[in-house]
XYZ file of C-alpha atoms in Angstrom:
572
model
C -58.187 83.160 96.573
C -57.303 79.762 95.104
C -57.467 81.202 91.585
C -54.967 83.988 92.333
C -51.833 81.842 92.208
C -49.801 84.638 90.578
C -50.687 86.986 93.451
C -50.565 84.924 96.639
C -48.185 82.131 95.663
C -48.053 79.178 98.066
C -51.006 80.423 100.132
C -53.229 80.094 97.068
C -51.971 76.527 96.575
C -52.972 75.408 100.075
C -56.321 77.186 99.859
C -56.803 75.426 96.526
C -56.413 72.073 98.290
C -59.259 73.036 100.622
C -61.455 73.981 97.661
C -60.574 70.719 95.897
C -61.458 68.594 98.928
C -64.813 70.329 99.346
C -65.759 70.397 95.672
C -64.551 67.025 94.411
C -64.165 64.779 97.483
C -67.339 65.903 99.282
C -65.486 66.775 102.493
C -66.926 69.368 104.855
C -65.001 72.609 105.297
C -63.861 71.853 108.855
C -62.305 68.507 107.893
C -60.802 70.022 104.736
C -59.138 72.712 106.838
C -57.847 70.071 109.274
C -56.321 68.164 106.348
C -54.776 71.359 104.940
C -53.381 72.140 108.375
C -51.633 68.765 108.454
C -50.100 69.348 105.000
C -49.033 72.979 105.449
C -45.313 73.489 106.270
C -45.770 77.102 107.461
C -46.167 77.600 111.192
C -48.043 80.885 110.698
C -50.451 79.297 108.219
C -51.163 76.404 110.595
C -51.818 78.834 113.426
C -54.203 80.813 111.213
C -56.128 77.690 110.168
C -56.359 76.425 113.757
C -57.909 79.683 114.895
C -60.288 79.744 111.940
C -61.465 76.205 112.715
C -62.195 77.194 116.322
C -64.155 80.269 115.213
C -66.226 78.250 112.730
C -66.956 75.501 115.284
C -68.001 77.973 117.951
C -70.005 80.201 115.618
C -67.849 83.250 116.353
C -67.441 86.424 114.345
C -65.202 85.522 111.421
C -64.749 89.159 110.351
C -63.359 90.166 113.738
C -61.067 87.144 113.669
C -59.680 88.215 110.289
C -59.210 91.787 111.547
C -57.325 90.714 114.665
C -55.162 88.300 112.700
C -54.348 90.996 110.136
C -53.154 93.341 112.899
C -51.136 90.512 114.439
C -49.432 89.637 111.149
C -48.617 93.307 110.512
C -46.663 93.291 113.755
C -45.081 89.970 112.853
C -44.022 91.372 109.476
C -42.233 94.264 111.179
C -40.499 91.893 113.595
C -39.510 89.544 110.770
C -38.104 92.445 108.784
C -36.099 93.576 111.787
C -34.568 90.111 112.011
C -34.006 90.110 108.257
C -32.208 93.463 108.382
C -29.997 92.217 111.196
C -29.127 89.183 109.082
C -28.365 91.436 106.116
C -26.074 93.481 108.324
C -24.163 90.346 109.289
C -23.877 89.335 105.625
C -22.632 92.818 104.695
C -20.000 92.806 107.420
C -18.919 89.303 106.457
C -18.678 90.239 102.780
C -16.538 93.284 103.513
C -14.273 91.363 105.882
C -13.832 88.180 103.859
C -14.251 89.232 100.229
C -12.868 92.789 100.264
C -10.226 92.899 102.981
C -9.313 89.231 102.441
C -8.413 89.527 98.729
C -6.518 92.733 99.468
C -4.433 90.948 102.096
C -3.783 87.978 99.791
C -2.838 90.248 96.882
C -0.241 92.023 98.996
C 1.282 88.709 100.065
C 1.305 87.249 96.548
C 2.908 90.354 95.051
C 5.740 90.190 97.587
C 6.115 86.418 97.269
C 6.282 86.854 93.495
C 9.769 88.329 93.898
C 11.099 84.930 94.888
C 8.498 82.584 93.381
C 7.202 83.275 89.887
C 4.331 80.787 90.291
C 2.524 83.119 92.697
C 1.160 85.029 89.717
C -1.037 82.008 88.921
C -2.581 82.203 92.388
C -3.092 85.928 91.924
C -4.923 85.320 88.650
C -7.125 82.675 90.299
C -7.925 85.119 93.092
C -8.865 87.973 90.757
C -10.644 86.117 87.963
C -12.150 83.263 89.970
C -12.468 83.749 93.708
C -13.808 87.319 93.783
C -16.546 86.787 91.115
C -17.457 83.377 92.534
C -17.764 84.705 96.074
C -19.904 87.576 94.823
C -22.240 85.183 93.005
C -22.656 83.079 96.152
C -23.339 86.194 98.224
C -26.052 87.376 95.806
C -27.663 83.916 95.782
C -27.637 83.917 99.592
C -29.304 87.334 99.677
C -31.999 86.169 97.249
C -32.667 83.098 99.384
C -32.946 85.268 102.482
C -35.330 87.648 100.728
C -37.591 84.741 99.811
C -39.668 86.612 97.203
C -39.236 88.688 94.090
C -40.271 92.306 93.785
C -42.081 91.810 90.494
C -44.947 89.518 89.622
C -44.785 88.254 86.074
C -47.788 85.925 86.112
C -47.977 82.183 85.551
C -47.072 80.445 82.320
C -48.459 77.029 81.458
C -47.897 74.442 78.776
C -50.358 71.985 77.264
C -49.190 68.441 76.597
C -51.146 66.398 74.085
C -51.666 62.695 74.896
C -49.466 60.359 72.869
C -52.461 58.291 71.734
C -53.592 61.169 69.492
C -50.150 61.805 68.000
C -50.963 60.138 64.649
C -54.448 61.587 64.210
C -54.669 64.460 61.774
C -56.749 67.419 62.868
C -59.005 68.816 60.163
C -58.735 72.624 60.182
C -61.993 74.523 60.334
C -62.884 77.937 58.984
C -62.776 79.413 62.481
C -59.244 78.097 63.030
C -58.042 79.923 59.927
C -59.707 83.130 61.098
C -58.110 82.810 64.527
C -54.720 82.210 62.887
C -55.133 85.359 60.801
C -56.101 87.293 63.910
C -53.001 86.063 65.766
C -50.756 87.045 62.845
C -52.364 90.484 62.692
C -51.847 90.957 66.438
C -48.198 89.894 66.158
C -47.591 92.327 63.283
C -49.372 95.042 65.256
C -47.056 94.491 68.224
C -43.981 94.895 66.008
C -45.397 98.044 64.424
C -46.194 99.452 67.839
C -42.668 98.675 69.022
C -40.948 100.356 66.082
C -43.226 103.406 66.297
C -42.125 104.044 69.884
C -39.307 101.719 71.013
C -38.550 103.837 74.088
C -41.976 102.994 75.499
C -41.187 99.290 75.231
C -37.787 99.847 76.859
C -39.361 101.670 79.808
C -41.933 98.898 80.207
C -39.382 96.088 79.953
C -35.760 97.306 80.229
C -34.467 93.900 79.142
C -35.520 94.655 75.571
C -32.778 97.257 75.263
C -30.193 94.473 75.531
C -31.373 93.240 72.146
C -29.772 96.400 70.750
C -26.876 97.056 73.108
C -25.405 93.534 73.049
C -24.965 93.473 69.222
C -23.774 97.095 69.349
C -21.163 96.130 71.938
C -19.912 93.194 69.865
C -19.695 95.378 66.755
C -17.829 98.057 68.692
C -15.315 95.548 70.066
C -14.679 93.981 66.652
C -14.239 97.369 64.960
C -11.949 98.644 67.699
C -9.866 95.481 67.668
C -9.552 95.591 63.889
C -8.712 99.300 63.703
C -6.017 98.998 66.364
C -4.477 95.941 64.760
C -5.130 93.606 67.691
C -6.338 90.832 65.424
C -2.750 89.872 64.669
C -1.758 87.402 67.367
C 1.956 87.486 66.496
C 3.579 90.344 68.381
C 6.338 92.312 66.718
C 9.218 92.752 69.111
C 11.263 95.879 68.577
C 14.526 96.127 70.455
C 15.456 99.646 71.432
C 19.137 100.311 70.789
C 21.123 102.244 73.308
C 18.767 101.606 76.179
C 19.772 98.085 77.141
C 21.999 95.383 75.831
C 20.050 92.373 76.972
C 16.677 91.884 75.240
C 14.185 89.255 76.273
C 10.916 88.353 74.666
C 7.645 88.437 76.491
C 4.199 87.718 75.120
C 0.937 88.769 76.710
C -2.435 87.312 75.772
C -4.593 89.584 73.690
C -6.895 90.094 76.671
C -4.189 92.023 78.483
C -4.190 94.777 75.883
C -7.906 94.686 75.176
C -9.103 95.668 78.638
C -9.812 99.208 77.419
C -12.103 97.842 74.727
C -13.825 95.475 77.146
C -14.450 98.204 79.722
C -15.898 100.605 77.157
C -17.943 97.785 75.636
C -19.379 96.990 79.058
C -20.484 100.605 79.418
C -22.058 100.569 75.951
C -24.032 97.451 76.871
C -25.081 98.219 80.455
C -25.551 101.990 80.654
C -28.778 102.039 78.537
C -30.208 99.055 80.418
C -29.362 100.639 83.765
C -30.949 103.925 82.722
C -34.272 102.373 81.686
C -34.306 100.015 84.670
C -33.724 102.823 87.159
C -36.328 105.032 85.492
C -38.914 102.267 85.706
C -37.941 101.401 89.289
C -38.215 105.038 90.358
C -41.625 105.349 88.699
C -42.920 102.209 90.421
C -41.569 103.440 93.749
C -43.408 106.744 93.349
C -46.644 104.952 92.432
C -46.401 102.707 95.492
C -45.773 105.683 97.762
C -48.865 107.485 96.410
C -51.136 104.422 96.340
C -52.267 104.546 100.024
C -53.443 108.161 99.703
C -55.301 107.328 96.477
C -57.087 104.406 98.144
C -58.055 106.525 101.152
C -59.607 109.095 98.831
C -61.526 106.380 97.020
C -62.771 105.070 100.378
C -64.009 108.506 101.475
C -65.797 109.032 98.146
C -67.359 105.568 98.317
C -68.547 106.298 101.847
C -70.216 109.453 100.506
C -72.270 107.314 98.118
C -70.183 107.257 94.934
C -69.481 104.022 93.115
C -65.933 102.943 92.343
C -66.274 104.188 88.757
C -67.526 107.598 89.890
C -64.779 107.755 92.514
C -62.112 107.215 89.848
C -63.676 109.965 87.749
C -63.722 112.336 90.731
C -60.033 111.560 91.360
C -59.037 112.988 87.970
C -58.612 116.417 89.563
C -56.485 115.070 92.394
C -52.811 115.925 92.612
C -51.041 112.680 93.344
C -47.877 113.066 91.284
C -46.977 110.114 89.075
C -50.257 108.367 89.878
C -52.255 111.131 88.148
C -51.257 109.783 84.745
C -52.349 106.264 85.664
C -55.709 107.550 86.936
C -56.282 109.333 83.633
C -55.401 106.163 81.738
C -57.851 104.130 83.827
C -60.626 106.630 83.158
C -59.739 106.664 79.479
C -60.144 102.878 79.345
C -63.532 103.180 81.047
C -64.657 105.846 78.564
C -63.682 103.592 75.670
C -65.922 100.796 76.891
C -63.845 98.829 79.397
C -65.314 97.934 82.761
C -63.836 99.306 85.966
C -62.369 95.895 86.769
C -60.729 95.686 83.324
C -59.287 99.198 83.666
C -57.768 98.356 87.057
C -56.444 95.055 85.709
C -54.647 96.951 82.939
C -53.195 99.303 85.533
C -51.943 96.254 87.419
C -50.326 94.926 84.233
C -48.499 98.194 83.655
C -47.122 98.317 87.195
C -46.389 94.602 87.770
C -45.396 94.794 91.423
C -46.525 92.551 94.247
C -48.094 95.327 96.312
C -50.110 96.861 93.460
C -51.140 93.433 92.161
C -52.515 92.373 95.537
C -54.280 95.692 96.068
C -55.958 95.829 92.664
C -56.955 92.153 92.809
C -58.650 92.709 96.168
C -60.509 95.807 94.926
C -61.625 94.109 91.697
C -63.095 91.112 93.522
C -64.822 93.320 96.107
C -66.269 95.595 93.424
C -67.679 92.588 91.575
C -69.435 91.419 94.761
C -70.881 94.596 96.320
C -71.039 98.310 95.589
C -70.141 99.456 99.109
C -66.436 98.663 99.263
C -65.432 101.358 101.739
C -64.065 98.878 104.278
C -62.203 97.002 101.559
C -60.588 100.210 100.313
C -59.563 101.174 103.844
C -58.052 97.739 104.398
C -56.245 97.939 101.044
C -54.930 101.408 101.928
C -53.649 100.178 105.287
C -52.013 97.166 103.640
C -50.364 99.302 100.939
C -49.127 101.786 103.523
C -47.688 99.000 105.678
C -45.906 97.460 102.687
C -44.500 100.838 101.651
C -43.379 101.564 105.212
C -41.532 98.250 105.382
C -39.732 99.024 102.113
C -38.741 102.482 103.292
C -37.506 101.057 106.572
C -35.376 98.532 104.741
C -33.945 101.165 102.408
C -33.023 103.526 105.246
C -31.391 100.735 107.253
C -29.419 99.259 104.359
C -28.236 102.627 103.006
C -25.627 102.566 105.759
C -24.190 99.273 104.511
C -24.221 100.493 100.910
C -22.063 103.430 101.989
C -19.770 101.033 103.865
C -19.348 98.986 100.675
C -18.408 102.169 98.805
C -15.873 103.120 101.478
C -14.386 99.620 101.506
C -14.000 99.754 97.725
C -12.233 103.124 97.920
C -9.866 101.712 100.542
C -9.256 98.686 98.297
C -8.608 100.935 95.298
C -6.263 103.236 97.215
C -4.136 100.441 98.661
C -3.909 98.521 95.376
C -3.032 101.687 93.477
C -0.303 102.645 95.958
C 1.019 99.085 95.847
C 1.157 99.174 92.053
C 2.459 102.716 91.621
C 4.972 102.985 94.439
C 6.064 99.429 95.169
C 5.837 97.123 92.170
C 6.894 99.803 89.691
C 10.013 100.470 91.804
C 11.231 96.876 91.761
C 14.423 96.685 89.647
C 14.010 94.448 86.623
C 16.106 93.429 83.668
C 19.651 94.843 83.561
C 18.971 96.930 86.649
C 19.417 93.752 88.723
C 23.072 93.329 87.703
C 24.274 95.549 90.523
C 22.319 93.574 93.113
C 23.677 90.691 95.117
C 23.393 87.133 93.907
C 20.603 86.477 96.374
C 18.443 89.037 94.585
C 19.146 87.793 91.076
C 15.663 86.290 90.887
C 14.305 89.820 90.390
C 15.437 89.548 86.784
C 12.443 87.226 86.249
C 9.998 89.520 88.077
C 7.401 90.756 85.580
C 6.357 94.047 87.156
C 4.154 95.098 84.255
C 2.098 91.961 84.494
C 1.591 92.335 88.237
C 0.521 95.944 87.746
C -1.953 94.889 85.085
C -3.413 92.230 87.381
C -3.872 94.840 90.099
C -5.648 97.054 87.597
C -7.963 94.183 86.703
C -8.491 93.447 90.406
C -9.887 96.933 90.987
C -12.220 96.587 87.995
C -13.499 93.162 89.070
C -13.841 94.189 92.713
C -15.698 97.367 91.768
C -18.171 95.533 89.537
C -18.821 92.803 92.100
C -19.128 95.203 95.041
C -21.713 97.222 93.130
C -23.878 94.154 92.542
C -23.754 93.242 96.225
C -24.623 96.827 97.187
C -27.703 96.690 94.966
C -28.781 93.291 96.294
C -28.537 94.572 99.863
C -29.993 98.030 99.370
C -32.843 97.296 96.957
C -33.182 93.523 96.956
C -32.109 93.161 93.315
C -28.698 92.789 91.708
C -30.018 94.781 88.737
C -30.246 97.801 91.028
C -26.555 97.333 91.750
C -25.512 97.886 88.134
C -25.436 101.652 88.666
C -23.084 101.154 91.620
C -20.950 98.760 89.566
C -20.598 101.182 86.658
C -19.659 104.028 89.013
C -16.994 101.954 90.773
C -15.568 100.565 87.528
C -15.372 104.082 86.072
C -13.559 105.378 89.167
C -11.089 102.481 89.103
C -10.461 102.868 85.379
C -9.893 106.630 85.583
C -7.628 106.234 88.611
C -5.311 103.773 86.901
C -5.348 105.197 83.385
C -5.337 108.930 84.023
C -3.367 109.243 87.249
C -0.949 106.509 86.275
C 1.586 104.618 88.382
C 4.283 107.284 88.616
C 7.817 106.068 88.818
C 11.226 107.668 89.301
C 11.585 111.266 88.147
C 8.370 111.037 86.178
C 7.511 114.670 86.684
C 10.444 115.894 84.630
C 10.606 113.076 82.113
C 9.328 113.544 78.580
C 6.844 111.017 77.205
C 7.972 107.444 76.707
C 7.395 107.640 72.960
C 9.915 110.476 72.823
C 12.697 108.171 74.036
C 11.820 105.458 71.553
C 11.524 107.681 68.526
C 14.728 109.463 69.463
C 16.750 106.266 69.763
C 15.209 104.603 66.726
C 15.421 107.790 64.649
C 11.707 107.540 63.811
C 10.113 110.916 62.979
C 6.977 111.958 64.825
C 4.717 111.427 61.859
C 1.472 109.542 61.710
C 2.291 108.666 58.109
C 5.344 106.639 59.164
C 3.979 105.243 62.427
C 0.212 104.702 62.126
C -1.883 105.757 65.075
C -3.605 102.360 65.188
C -0.390 100.569 66.224
C -0.511 102.124 69.697
C 2.515 100.578 71.423
C 1.929 99.495 74.980
C 5.328 99.992 76.653
C 3.975 100.193 80.155
C 0.635 98.938 81.333
C 0.293 101.712 83.887
C -0.682 104.203 82.653
C -2.448 102.878 79.574
C -0.314 104.739 77.034
C -1.919 105.562 73.709
C 0.468 106.776 70.986
C 0.328 110.535 70.540
C 2.833 112.172 68.141
C 4.841 114.969 69.698
C 2.958 117.697 67.841
C -0.381 116.336 69.082
C 0.519 115.678 72.705
C -0.751 118.158 75.270
C 1.700 119.481 77.890
C -0.715 118.515 80.668
C -0.491 114.902 79.519
C 3.305 114.683 79.901
C 3.434 114.555 83.664
C 1.117 111.523 83.692
C 3.439 109.293 81.675
C 5.873 106.902 83.320
C 9.535 107.174 82.596
C 10.752 104.406 80.359
C 11.952 101.850 82.911
C 14.877 99.934 81.503
C 12.707 97.807 79.242
C 14.515 96.132 76.396
C 11.670 95.747 73.975
C 8.167 96.810 73.162
C 5.147 94.945 71.838
C 3.208 96.306 68.892
C -0.026 94.566 67.875
């Protein structure tokens, strides 16, 4: 047990102290357990050691003590999970109340206050770009602390530090060292060849590898898109439209404000492949864990009938266990090629890399190395695997409700922000339209409606991405599982704002905005005269891409805002 640090974590550390005291300090086992009991911070571990000391002193049945304690800790695990789920429910309700409804309330106030105080837009930017992501990060960290353990076991890495006194001594290489170096180089080259022969296999095994391709692809896509659309020029060209207004003012937006399309699409290019491979691997591991108890029970029944573990694995080849059938065939294939049963199961553990499978296979390997009759061990392992799987299923079913609540809260957030942008901010008179208002409302001339609408658009994107991560951390215990929720919410928010548009006055009967501009400027609808890459952004809702009149579809016309008394346009 002390050697299985990567499996049992802190328990293995404290058991290792007992082994150290007995082996190196010549302390008897009772005193070593007393000392470990004094050092151990866990109340459950101290209780377990106290009972074990009493059983050893009295000469009781240690096996029965272990069995009773195992049943007791199964019940404790269910009670602890119930408390944990209740705590998660409180965190979910607090997140929705404070970090979904709260920002929505503040946004509404800041948008209204912006009519009389132009500095409120700074607070709105801090809320959208700082407070919402920061609060989400703190919430995910809190959930990870509450969980207390990771779903995957990646083993233990160690480093070797050479003493400083040997720093100046040259080591004479031997013939064996050169051979080992050649072997290491050959193995490294073999790994690269294996990767390039079947890269998808490596991506399914470790989804993080796909980021080595998608991150450069995303950067290349963004640079090409920015260059083709002419966004690299940081000096905007202001074109005043004659006949529309007599008072022209200059406004300049940062490049980020017109590159949000590129950033959103780049995010999808980078994260969709990773999410796909991660979810495929997670689903496969979940299926293996659900089938593992039945597989262990079958092995136990075969072992009880007199078969060894190796023969039991061979007899299981004809079993129908779903995803686990392939792993059984791979284990038997390893055995046929000369590997021992323990080595074949260890390789299966390495392919799965989950806590439950690691603990189960480690227990079976050690039992098989000790005795041939491991029926009781297999039954215990099956019960443990079934209990672990039942706890996971219970958590998933309980937290699915809160995941749906997060989705509903996001849809409410999106609906209110969209209505606020499309039917309130876009109706505020700006520019020359404020001349007919009273002097008390003259400050509306400085109200930048387009910028507020853009910030609301960004708020829905940021809120959708962050809410998805929290949904994954609550439902599956990992923020990576929330990427699929984030991508879905971001896509819904993007489509809502860009395709539906913030419709203004008489938009249903108005021709496209570009029609007004080309008519007043006497610019023909020709891509030769006005390149497609210029793409003027006259209104930030909807995200208008330049389409010449002969290319525009009639169904697209009703989605375009009427040109709202703007005195200039920005062309990058």
